[in-house]
Short mmCIF file of N, CA and C and ligand atoms in Angstrom, two decimals:
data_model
loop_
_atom_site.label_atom_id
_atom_site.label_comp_id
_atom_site.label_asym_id
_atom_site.label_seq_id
_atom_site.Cartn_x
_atom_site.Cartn_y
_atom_site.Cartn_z
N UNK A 895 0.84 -1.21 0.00
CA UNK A 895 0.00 0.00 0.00
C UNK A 895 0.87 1.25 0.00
N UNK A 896 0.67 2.15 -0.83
CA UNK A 896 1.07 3.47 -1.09
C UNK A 896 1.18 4.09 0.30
N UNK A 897 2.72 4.57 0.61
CA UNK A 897 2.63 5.74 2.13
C UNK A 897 2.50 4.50 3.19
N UNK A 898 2.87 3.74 3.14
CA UNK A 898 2.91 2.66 4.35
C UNK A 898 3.82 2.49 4.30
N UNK A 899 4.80 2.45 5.68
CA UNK A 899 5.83 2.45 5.85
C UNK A 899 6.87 1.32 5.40
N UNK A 900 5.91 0.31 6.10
CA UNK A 900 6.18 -1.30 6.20
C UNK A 900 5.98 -1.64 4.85
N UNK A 901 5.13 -1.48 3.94
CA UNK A 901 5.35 -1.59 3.03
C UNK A 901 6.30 -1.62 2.07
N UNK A 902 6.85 -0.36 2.52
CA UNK A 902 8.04 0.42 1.91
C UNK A 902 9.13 -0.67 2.21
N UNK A 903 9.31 -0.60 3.60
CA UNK A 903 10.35 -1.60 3.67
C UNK A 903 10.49 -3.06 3.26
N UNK A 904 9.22 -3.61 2.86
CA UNK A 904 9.18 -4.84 2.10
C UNK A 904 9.62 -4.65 0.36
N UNK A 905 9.05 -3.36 0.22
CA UNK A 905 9.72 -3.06 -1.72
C UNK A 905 11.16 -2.66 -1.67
N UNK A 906 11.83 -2.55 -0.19
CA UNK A 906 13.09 -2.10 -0.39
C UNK A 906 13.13 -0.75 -0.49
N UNK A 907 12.39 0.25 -0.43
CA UNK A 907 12.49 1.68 -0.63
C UNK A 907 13.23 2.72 0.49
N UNK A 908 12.74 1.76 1.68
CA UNK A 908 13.28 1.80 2.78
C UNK A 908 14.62 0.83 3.50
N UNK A 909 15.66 1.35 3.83
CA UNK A 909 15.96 -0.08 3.85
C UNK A 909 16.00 -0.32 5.51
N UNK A 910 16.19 -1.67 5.95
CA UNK A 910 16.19 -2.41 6.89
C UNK A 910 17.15 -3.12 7.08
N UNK A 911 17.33 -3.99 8.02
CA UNK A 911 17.91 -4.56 8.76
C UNK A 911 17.17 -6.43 8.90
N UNK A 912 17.68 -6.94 7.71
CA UNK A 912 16.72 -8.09 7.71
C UNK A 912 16.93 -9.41 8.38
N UNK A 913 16.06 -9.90 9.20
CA UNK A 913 16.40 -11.37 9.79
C UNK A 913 16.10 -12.59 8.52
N UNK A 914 14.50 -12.52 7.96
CA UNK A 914 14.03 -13.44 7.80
C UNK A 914 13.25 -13.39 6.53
N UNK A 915 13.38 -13.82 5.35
CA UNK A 915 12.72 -13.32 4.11
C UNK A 915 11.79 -14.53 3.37
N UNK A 916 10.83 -14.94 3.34
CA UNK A 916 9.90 -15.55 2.54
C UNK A 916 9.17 -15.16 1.42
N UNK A 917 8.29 -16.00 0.76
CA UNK A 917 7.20 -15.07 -0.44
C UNK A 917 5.90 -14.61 0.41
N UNK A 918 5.83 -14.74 1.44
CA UNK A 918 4.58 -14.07 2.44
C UNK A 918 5.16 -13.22 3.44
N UNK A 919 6.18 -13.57 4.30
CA UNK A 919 6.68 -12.84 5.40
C UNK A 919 8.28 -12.24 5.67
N UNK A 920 8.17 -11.40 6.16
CA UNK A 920 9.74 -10.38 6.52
C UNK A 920 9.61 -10.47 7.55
N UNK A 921 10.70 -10.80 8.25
CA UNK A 921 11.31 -10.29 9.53
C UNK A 921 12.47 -9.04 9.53
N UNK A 922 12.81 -8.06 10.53
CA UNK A 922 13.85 -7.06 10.68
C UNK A 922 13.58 -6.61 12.01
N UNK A 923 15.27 -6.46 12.36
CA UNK A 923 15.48 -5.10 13.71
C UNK A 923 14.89 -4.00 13.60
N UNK A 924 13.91 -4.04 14.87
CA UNK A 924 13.55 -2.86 15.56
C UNK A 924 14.36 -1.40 15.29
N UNK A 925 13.91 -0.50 14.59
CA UNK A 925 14.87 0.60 14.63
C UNK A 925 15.24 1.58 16.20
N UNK A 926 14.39 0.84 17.08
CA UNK A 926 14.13 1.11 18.56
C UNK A 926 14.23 0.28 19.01
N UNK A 927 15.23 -0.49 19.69
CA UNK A 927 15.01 -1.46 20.02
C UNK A 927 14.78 -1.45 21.65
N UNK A 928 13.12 -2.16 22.47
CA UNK A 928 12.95 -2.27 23.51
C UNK A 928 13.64 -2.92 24.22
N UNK A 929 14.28 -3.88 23.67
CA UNK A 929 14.82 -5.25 24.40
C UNK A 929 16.46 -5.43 23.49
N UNK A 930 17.37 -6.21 24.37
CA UNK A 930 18.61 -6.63 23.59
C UNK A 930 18.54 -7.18 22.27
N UNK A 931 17.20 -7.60 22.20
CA UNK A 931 16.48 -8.26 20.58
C UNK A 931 15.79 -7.97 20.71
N UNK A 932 15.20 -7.56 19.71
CA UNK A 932 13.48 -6.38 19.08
C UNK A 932 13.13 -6.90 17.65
N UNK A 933 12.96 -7.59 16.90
CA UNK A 933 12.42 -7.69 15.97
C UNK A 933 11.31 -7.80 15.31
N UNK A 934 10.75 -7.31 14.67
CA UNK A 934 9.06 -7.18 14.20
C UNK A 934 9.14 -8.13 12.64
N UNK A 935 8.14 -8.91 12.92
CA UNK A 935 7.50 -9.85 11.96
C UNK A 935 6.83 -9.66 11.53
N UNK A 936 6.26 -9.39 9.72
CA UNK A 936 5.34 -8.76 9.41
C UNK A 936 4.83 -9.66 8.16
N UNK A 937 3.38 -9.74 7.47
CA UNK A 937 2.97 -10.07 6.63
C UNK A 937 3.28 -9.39 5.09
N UNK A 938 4.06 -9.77 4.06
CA UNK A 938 4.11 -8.94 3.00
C UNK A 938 2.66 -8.18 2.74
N UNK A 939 2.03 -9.30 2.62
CA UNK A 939 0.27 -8.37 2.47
C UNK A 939 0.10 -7.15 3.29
N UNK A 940 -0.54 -6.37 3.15
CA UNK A 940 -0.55 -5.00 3.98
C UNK A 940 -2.35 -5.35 4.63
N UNK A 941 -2.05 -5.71 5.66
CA UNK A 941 -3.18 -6.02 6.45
C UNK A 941 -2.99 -5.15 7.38
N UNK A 942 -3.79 -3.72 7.54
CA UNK A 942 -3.79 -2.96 8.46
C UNK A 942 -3.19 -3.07 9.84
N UNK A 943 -3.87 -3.83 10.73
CA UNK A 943 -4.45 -4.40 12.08
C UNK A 943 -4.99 -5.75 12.40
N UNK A 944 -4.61 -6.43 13.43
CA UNK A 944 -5.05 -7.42 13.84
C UNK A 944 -6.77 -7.25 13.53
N UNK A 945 -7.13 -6.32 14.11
CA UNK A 945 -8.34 -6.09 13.83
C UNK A 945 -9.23 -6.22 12.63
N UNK A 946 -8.24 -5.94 11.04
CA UNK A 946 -8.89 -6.22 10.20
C UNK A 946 -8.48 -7.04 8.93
N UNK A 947 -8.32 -8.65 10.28
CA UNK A 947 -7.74 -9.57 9.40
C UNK A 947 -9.02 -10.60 8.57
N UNK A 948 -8.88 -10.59 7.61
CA UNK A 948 -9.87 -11.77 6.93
C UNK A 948 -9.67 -13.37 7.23
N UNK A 949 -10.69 -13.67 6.66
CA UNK A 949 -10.58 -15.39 6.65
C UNK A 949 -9.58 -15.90 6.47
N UNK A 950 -9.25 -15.57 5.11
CA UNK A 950 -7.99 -15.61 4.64
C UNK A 950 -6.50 -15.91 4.95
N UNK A 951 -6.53 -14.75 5.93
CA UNK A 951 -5.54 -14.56 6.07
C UNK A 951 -4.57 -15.12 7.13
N UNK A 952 -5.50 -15.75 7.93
CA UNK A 952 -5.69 -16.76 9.25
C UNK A 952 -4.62 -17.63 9.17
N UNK A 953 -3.96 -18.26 7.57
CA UNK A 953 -3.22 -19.21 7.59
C UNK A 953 -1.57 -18.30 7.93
N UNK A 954 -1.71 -17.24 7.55
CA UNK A 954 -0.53 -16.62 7.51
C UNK A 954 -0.73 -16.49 8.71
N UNK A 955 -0.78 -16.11 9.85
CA UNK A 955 -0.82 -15.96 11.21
C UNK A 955 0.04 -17.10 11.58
N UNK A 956 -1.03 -18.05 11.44
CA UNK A 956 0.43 -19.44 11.58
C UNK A 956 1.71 -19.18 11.09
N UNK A 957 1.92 -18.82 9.97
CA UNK A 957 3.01 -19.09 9.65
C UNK A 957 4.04 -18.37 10.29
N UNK A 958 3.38 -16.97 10.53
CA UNK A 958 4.14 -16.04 11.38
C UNK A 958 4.60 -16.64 12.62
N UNK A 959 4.16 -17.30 13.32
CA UNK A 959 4.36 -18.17 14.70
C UNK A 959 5.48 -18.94 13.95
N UNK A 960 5.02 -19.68 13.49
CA UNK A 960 6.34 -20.69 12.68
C UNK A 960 7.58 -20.05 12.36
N UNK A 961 7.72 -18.51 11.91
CA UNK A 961 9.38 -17.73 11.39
C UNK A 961 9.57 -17.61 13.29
N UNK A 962 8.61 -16.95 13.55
CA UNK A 962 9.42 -16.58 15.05
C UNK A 962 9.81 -17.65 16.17
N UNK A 963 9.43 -18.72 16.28
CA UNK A 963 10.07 -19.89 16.43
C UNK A 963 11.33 -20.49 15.79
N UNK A 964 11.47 -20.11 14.86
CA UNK A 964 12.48 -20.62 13.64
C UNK A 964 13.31 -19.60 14.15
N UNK A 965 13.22 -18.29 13.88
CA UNK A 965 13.61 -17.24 14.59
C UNK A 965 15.06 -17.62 15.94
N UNK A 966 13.95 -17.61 16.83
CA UNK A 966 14.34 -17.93 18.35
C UNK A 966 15.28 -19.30 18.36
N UNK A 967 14.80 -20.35 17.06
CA UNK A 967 15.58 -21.16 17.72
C UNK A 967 17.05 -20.96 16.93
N UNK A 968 17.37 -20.39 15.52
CA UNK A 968 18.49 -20.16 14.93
C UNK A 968 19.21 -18.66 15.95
N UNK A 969 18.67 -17.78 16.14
CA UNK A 969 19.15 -16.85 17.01
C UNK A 969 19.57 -17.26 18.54
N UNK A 970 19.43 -18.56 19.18
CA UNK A 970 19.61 -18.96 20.14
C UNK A 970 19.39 -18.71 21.14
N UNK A 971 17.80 -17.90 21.30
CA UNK A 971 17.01 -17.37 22.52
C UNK A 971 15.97 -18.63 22.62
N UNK A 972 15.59 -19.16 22.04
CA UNK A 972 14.69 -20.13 22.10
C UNK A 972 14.59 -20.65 23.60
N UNK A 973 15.44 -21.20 24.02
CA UNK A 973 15.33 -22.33 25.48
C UNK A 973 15.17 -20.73 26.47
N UNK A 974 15.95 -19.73 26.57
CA UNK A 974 15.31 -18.92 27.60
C UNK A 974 14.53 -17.69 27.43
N UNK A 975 13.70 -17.73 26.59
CA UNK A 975 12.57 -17.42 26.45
C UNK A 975 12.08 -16.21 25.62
N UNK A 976 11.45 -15.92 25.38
CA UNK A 976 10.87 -14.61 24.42
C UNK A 976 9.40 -13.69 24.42
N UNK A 977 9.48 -12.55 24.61
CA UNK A 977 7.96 -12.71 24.56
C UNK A 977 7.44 -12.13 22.86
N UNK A 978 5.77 -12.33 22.39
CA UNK A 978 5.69 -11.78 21.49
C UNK A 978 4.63 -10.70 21.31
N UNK A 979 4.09 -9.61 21.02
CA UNK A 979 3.52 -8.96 21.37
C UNK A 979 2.61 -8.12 19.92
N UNK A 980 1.90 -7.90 20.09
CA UNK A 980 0.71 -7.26 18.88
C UNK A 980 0.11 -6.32 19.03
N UNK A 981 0.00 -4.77 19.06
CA UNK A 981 -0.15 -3.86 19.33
C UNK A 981 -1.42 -3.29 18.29
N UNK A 982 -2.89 -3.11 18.83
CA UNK A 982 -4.06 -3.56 17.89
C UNK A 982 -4.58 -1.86 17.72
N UNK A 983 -4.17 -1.21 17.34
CA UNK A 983 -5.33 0.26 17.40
C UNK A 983 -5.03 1.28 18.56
N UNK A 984 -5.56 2.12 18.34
CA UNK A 984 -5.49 3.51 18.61
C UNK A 984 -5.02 2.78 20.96
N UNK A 985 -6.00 2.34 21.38
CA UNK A 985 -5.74 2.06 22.64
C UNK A 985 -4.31 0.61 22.83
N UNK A 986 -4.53 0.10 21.50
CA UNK A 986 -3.38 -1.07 21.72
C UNK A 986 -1.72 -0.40 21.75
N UNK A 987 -2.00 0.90 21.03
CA UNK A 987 -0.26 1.59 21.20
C UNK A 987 0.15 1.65 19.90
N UNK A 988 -0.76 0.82 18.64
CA UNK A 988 -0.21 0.72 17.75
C UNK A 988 0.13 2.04 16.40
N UNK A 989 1.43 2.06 16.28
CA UNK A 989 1.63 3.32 15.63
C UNK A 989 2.09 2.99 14.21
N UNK A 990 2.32 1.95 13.75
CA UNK A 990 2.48 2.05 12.56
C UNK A 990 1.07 1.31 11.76
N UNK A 991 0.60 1.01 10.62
CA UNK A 991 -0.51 0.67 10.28
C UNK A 991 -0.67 -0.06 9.02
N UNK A 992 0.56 -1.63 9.81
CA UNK A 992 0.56 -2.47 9.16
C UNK A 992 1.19 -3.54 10.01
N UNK A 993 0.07 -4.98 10.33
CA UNK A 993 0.60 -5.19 10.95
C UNK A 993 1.33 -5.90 11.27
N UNK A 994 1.72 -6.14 12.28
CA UNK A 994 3.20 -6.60 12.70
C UNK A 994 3.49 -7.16 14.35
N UNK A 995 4.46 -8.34 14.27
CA UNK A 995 4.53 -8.93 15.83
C UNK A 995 6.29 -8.56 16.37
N UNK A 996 6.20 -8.17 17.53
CA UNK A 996 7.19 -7.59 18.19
C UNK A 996 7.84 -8.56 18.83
N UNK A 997 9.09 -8.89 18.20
CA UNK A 997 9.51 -10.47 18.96
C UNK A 997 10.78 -9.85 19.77
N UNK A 998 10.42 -10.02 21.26
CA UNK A 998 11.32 -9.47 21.75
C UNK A 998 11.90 -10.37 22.80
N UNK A 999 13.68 -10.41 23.21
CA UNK A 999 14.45 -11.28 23.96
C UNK A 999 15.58 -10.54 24.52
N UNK A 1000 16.20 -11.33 24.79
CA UNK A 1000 18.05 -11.18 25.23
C UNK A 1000 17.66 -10.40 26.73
N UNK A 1001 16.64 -10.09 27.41
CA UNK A 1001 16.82 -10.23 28.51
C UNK A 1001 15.56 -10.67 29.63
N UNK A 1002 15.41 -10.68 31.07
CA UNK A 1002 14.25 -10.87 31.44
C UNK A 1002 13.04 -9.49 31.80
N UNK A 1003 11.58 -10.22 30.69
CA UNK A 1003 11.11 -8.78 30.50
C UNK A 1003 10.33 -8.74 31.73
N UNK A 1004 10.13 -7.74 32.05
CA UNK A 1004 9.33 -7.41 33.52
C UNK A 1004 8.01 -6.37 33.19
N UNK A 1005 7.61 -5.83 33.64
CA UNK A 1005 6.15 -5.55 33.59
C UNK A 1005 5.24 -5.76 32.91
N UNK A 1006 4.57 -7.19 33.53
CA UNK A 1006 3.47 -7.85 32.97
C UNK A 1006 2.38 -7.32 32.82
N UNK A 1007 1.58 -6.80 31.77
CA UNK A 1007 0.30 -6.27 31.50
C UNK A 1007 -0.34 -7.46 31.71
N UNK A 1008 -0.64 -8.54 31.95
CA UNK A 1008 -1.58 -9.61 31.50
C UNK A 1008 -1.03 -10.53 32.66
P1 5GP B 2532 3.87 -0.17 17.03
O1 5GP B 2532 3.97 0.93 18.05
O2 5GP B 2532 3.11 0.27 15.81
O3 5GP B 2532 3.39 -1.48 17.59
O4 5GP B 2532 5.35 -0.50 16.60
C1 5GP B 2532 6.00 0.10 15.52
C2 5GP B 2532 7.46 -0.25 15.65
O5 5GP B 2532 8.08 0.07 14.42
C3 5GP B 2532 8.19 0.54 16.74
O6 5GP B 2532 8.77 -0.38 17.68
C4 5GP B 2532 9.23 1.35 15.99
O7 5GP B 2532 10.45 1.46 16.69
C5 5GP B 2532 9.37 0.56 14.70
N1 5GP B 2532 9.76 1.38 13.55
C6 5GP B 2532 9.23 2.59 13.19
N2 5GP B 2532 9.81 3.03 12.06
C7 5GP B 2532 10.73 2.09 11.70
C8 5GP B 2532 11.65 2.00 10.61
O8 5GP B 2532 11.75 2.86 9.73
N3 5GP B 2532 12.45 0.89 10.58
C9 5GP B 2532 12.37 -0.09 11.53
N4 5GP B 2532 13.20 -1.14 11.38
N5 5GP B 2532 11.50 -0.03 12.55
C10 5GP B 2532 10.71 1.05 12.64
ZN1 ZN B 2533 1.67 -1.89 4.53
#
């Protein structure tokens, strides 16, 4: 989608910092990184928001679980732990508007919302 950031950085216009490249999904470093590892996992498709995912698109969700596992276990955080996080709309925090999972590690995270 035109003026989307994430987008951008999937056509390369932008460039990044890439972990993980498929014909559906990108992985890359956080340009902020919260944690000693920050990486955001994203759908090439430009699916707004969790919020306005289709039927469809349900299978890619999986698959996204599947890179960040793959992820964790070639990056060698896997055995001590990771969290992953989805940031849904205006109250979820979410600021960019495309979406994307926040795979974050390398240390122990502390303040549990949940
Ligand atoms: P949100 O707040 O939407 O859940 O998360 C957006 C994330 O995108 C933030 O953690 C922010 O640091 C990251 N980000 C924003 N602009 C860029 C960029 O140009 N490159 C990269 N690699 N990350 C970005
Ligand atoms: Zn997009």
């Amino acid at each position: 989608m035109k003026d989307c950031l994430f987008c951008k950085i999937i056509k390369g216009e932008i460039p990044s910092n890439k972990v993980y490249e498929d014909q559906d999904i990108l992985a890359f470093y956080d340009i902020e990184p919260a944690a000693p590892i920050h990486i955001l996992v994203i759908p090439k498709k430009h699916i707004t928001s969790l919020a306005h995912l289709e039927k469809e698109d349900e299978v890619i969700i999986g698959k996204i679980y599947g890179v960040i596992n793959k992820i964790a276990d070639e990056k060698g955080f896997k055995d001590n732990g990771y969290r992953v996080i989805v940031n849904c709309g205006k109250d979820g925090g979410q600021e960019v508007m495309h979406l994307h999972f926040h795979l974050l590690a390398g240390r122990q995270l502390g303040e549990k919302i949940v």
